[in-house]
Amino acid sequence: MTALPLIAEPRDRRRTPTPRHLADLDMSARRDAVVALGEPAFRANQLSKHYFDRLVDPSAPDVAEQLTDIPAAARSRLAAELLPVLATPVRRMTADAGATHKTLWRLTDGALVESVAMGYPDRVTVCVSSQAGCGMACPFCATGQGGLTRNLSTGEIVEQVVAAARLAASGGLAGSPQRLSRVVFMGMGEPLANYNRVITAVRRITEPSPTGLGLSQRHVTVSTVGLVPAIRRLTDEEMNVTLAVSLHAPDDELRDELVPVNNRWKVAEVLDAAWDYASRTGRRVSIEYAMIRDVNDQPWRADLLGRLLSDRLAHVNLIPLNPTPGSRWDASPKPVEQEFVRRLRSAGVPTTVRDTRGREIDGACGQLAAAEVGE
Ligand code: SAH
């Protein structure tokens, strides 16, 4: 057997560690950090207010000058130590008449991730990434095709949220409020596979100012392929975030293929964990279901799904499939989708069809694939 010629050097996996950011730390650790830098503890509060209230941008050339309540001599050092630049925009794209903004970010080690801010008349939502790439390998999802690069730090997740808050505050989302209100972990990555950093990020996003951004936990949605032990852990946190489960098929045979982690945790186990979450939090679980033509959109699957979900604290969110490059799959035709909705509703299951924001800028569900842009 002849060895294949080595056509590419393996990518250097060593990477510069992500710098520490105040969003990684709780308030008492922030105080310790400023004291270690020879500053009084209350500077932690001042810096936190600049970041979470005034939405100071660490990448602004004049960031130090903006810290006006801190003595000039200490500003640059505190900014460098606790407000380092974690993410630099590489490309921004807008769609939906300026109401949708996708940003491609380069992180400090060169990893690329995307986030999408969406303005509506009554609210502003940001869809954030929790990992660079994703290891879950769902065949219909663009991110899933490239594998996992790495977990994001809490600071890197929070910065995507704060950046969207800045964009909204600057009036950058046409026809929408100037305040960010919702966060969905539906960008790149599997949030529950980066559990600790994601949970800490949720805390930062929802803790009152100046520790955090002060959003309501009910307005944060964590979406998962169904990592059962992590769903159970989340249940024990007693947070009031909305749980979304990416089901995509009501039967194990098909779900094994569409969501490969189903080979480990079956539909029944995932739903059991979801119902425990619902009963502990009192919050309706969102069941995500991408409608894929002739794959999972048959009337009998709607009926089976209806039987699994009726009388449960659940809501179905149908997502018209966003075909990804090279995929053999397509979205279901509208009449098929409507019949699916009709059957679910007649089983008593509240059902909505998701809008397709950002489609033309590859910013819609499952289209985020920053790796394709190259370096
Ligand atoms: N890993 C998390 C977050 C992923 S993205 C999860 O799986 O839940 C959020 C949603 O978009 C998931 O429900 C995901 O299955 C769905 N999705 C992925 N690719 C898609 C595509 N091409 N079209 C429509 N929805 C897609």
mmCIF file of C-alpha atoms and ligand atoms in Angstrom, residues 134 136 138 140-142 185-191 222-226 244-248 259 288-291 319-324 354 364-367, ligand 1:
data_model
loop_
_atom_site.group_PDB
_atom_site.id
_atom_site.type_symbol
_atom_site.label_atom_id
_atom_site.label_comp_id
_atom_site.label_asym_id
_atom_site.label_seq_id
_atom_site.Cartn_x
_atom_site.Cartn_y
_atom_site.Cartn_z
ATOM 1 C CA CYS A 134 -19.680 22.688 16.013
ATOM 2 C CA MET A 136 -22.644 17.828 16.440
ATOM 3 C CA CYS A 138 -26.101 17.599 11.791
ATOM 4 C CA PHE A 140 -28.392 19.836 7.082
ATOM 5 C CA CYS A 141 -26.576 22.555 9.064
ATOM 6 C CA ALA A 142 -23.780 24.634 7.525
ATOM 7 C CA PHE A 185 -28.099 30.795 21.526
ATOM 8 C CA MET A 186 -28.850 29.675 17.991
ATOM 9 C CA GLY A 187 -25.706 30.775 16.206
ATOM 10 C CA MET A 188 -22.702 28.551 15.661
ATOM 11 C CA GLY A 189 -22.073 25.747 18.101
ATOM 12 C CA GLU A 190 -23.863 23.572 20.628
ATOM 13 C CA PRO A 191 -24.292 25.739 23.741
ATOM 14 C CA VAL A 222 -30.739 28.235 24.918
ATOM 15 C CA SER A 223 -31.115 25.844 21.994
ATOM 16 C CA THR A 224 -29.736 22.315 22.102
ATOM 17 C CA VAL A 225 -29.496 19.174 20.014
ATOM 18 C CA GLY A 226 -30.557 17.334 23.172
ATOM 19 C CA ALA A 244 -35.319 25.061 22.802
ATOM 20 C CA VAL A 245 -34.824 21.477 21.679
ATOM 21 C CA SER A 246 -33.846 20.832 18.069
ATOM 22 C CA LEU A 247 -35.977 17.748 17.462
ATOM 23 C CA HIS A 248 -36.402 17.680 13.660
ATOM 24 C CA VAL A 259 -29.248 14.820 14.603
ATOM 25 C CA GLU A 288 -37.488 23.265 16.794
ATOM 26 C CA TYR A 289 -38.316 21.390 13.623
ATOM 27 C CA ALA A 290 -36.643 22.224 10.300
ATOM 28 C CA MET A 291 -39.050 21.335 7.499
ATOM 29 C CA ILE A 319 -38.136 26.374 10.475
ATOM 30 C CA PRO A 320 -38.298 26.323 6.682
ATOM 31 C CA LEU A 321 -35.020 24.577 5.807
ATOM 32 C CA ASN A 322 -32.338 26.949 4.641
ATOM 33 C CA PRO A 323 -30.556 24.832 2.056
ATOM 34 C CA THR A 324 -26.796 24.876 2.608
ATOM 35 C CA ARG A 354 -40.275 30.920 11.932
ATOM 36 C CA ALA A 364 -30.657 32.576 8.716
ATOM 37 C CA CYS A 365 -30.879 29.463 10.891
ATOM 38 C CA GLY A 366 -28.191 26.946 10.187
ATOM 39 C CA GLN A 367 -26.485 29.085 7.578
HETATM 40 N N1 SAH B 1 -26.686 23.514 18.414
HETATM 41 C C1 SAH B 1 -27.906 24.206 18.761
HETATM 42 C C2 SAH B 1 -28.012 25.573 18.118
HETATM 43 C C3 SAH B 1 -27.979 25.448 16.626
HETATM 44 S S1 SAH B 1 -28.760 26.564 15.522
HETATM 45 C C4 SAH B 1 -29.080 23.367 18.327
HETATM 46 O O1 SAH B 1 -28.901 22.466 17.524
HETATM 47 O O2 SAH B 1 -30.181 23.607 18.792
HETATM 48 C C5 SAH B 1 -30.399 26.748 15.900
HETATM 49 C C6 SAH B 1 -31.406 25.958 15.077
HETATM 50 O O3 SAH B 1 -31.224 26.043 13.659
HETATM 51 C C7 SAH B 1 -31.359 24.491 15.428
HETATM 52 O O4 SAH B 1 -32.675 24.072 15.657
HETATM 53 C C8 SAH B 1 -30.810 23.887 14.168
HETATM 54 O O5 SAH B 1 -31.144 22.537 14.034
HETATM 55 C C9 SAH B 1 -31.450 24.753 13.116
HETATM 56 N N2 SAH B 1 -30.826 24.609 11.794
HETATM 57 C C10 SAH B 1 -29.571 24.196 11.521
HETATM 58 N N3 SAH B 1 -29.360 24.176 10.199
HETATM 59 C C11 SAH B 1 -30.510 24.594 9.617
HETATM 60 C C12 SAH B 1 -30.905 24.805 8.264
HETATM 61 N N4 SAH B 1 -30.062 24.590 7.271
HETATM 62 N N5 SAH B 1 -32.158 25.233 8.041
HETATM 63 C C13 SAH B 1 -33.001 25.485 9.058
HETATM 64 N N6 SAH B 1 -32.690 25.309 10.350
HETATM 65 C C14 SAH B 1 -31.452 24.865 10.640
#
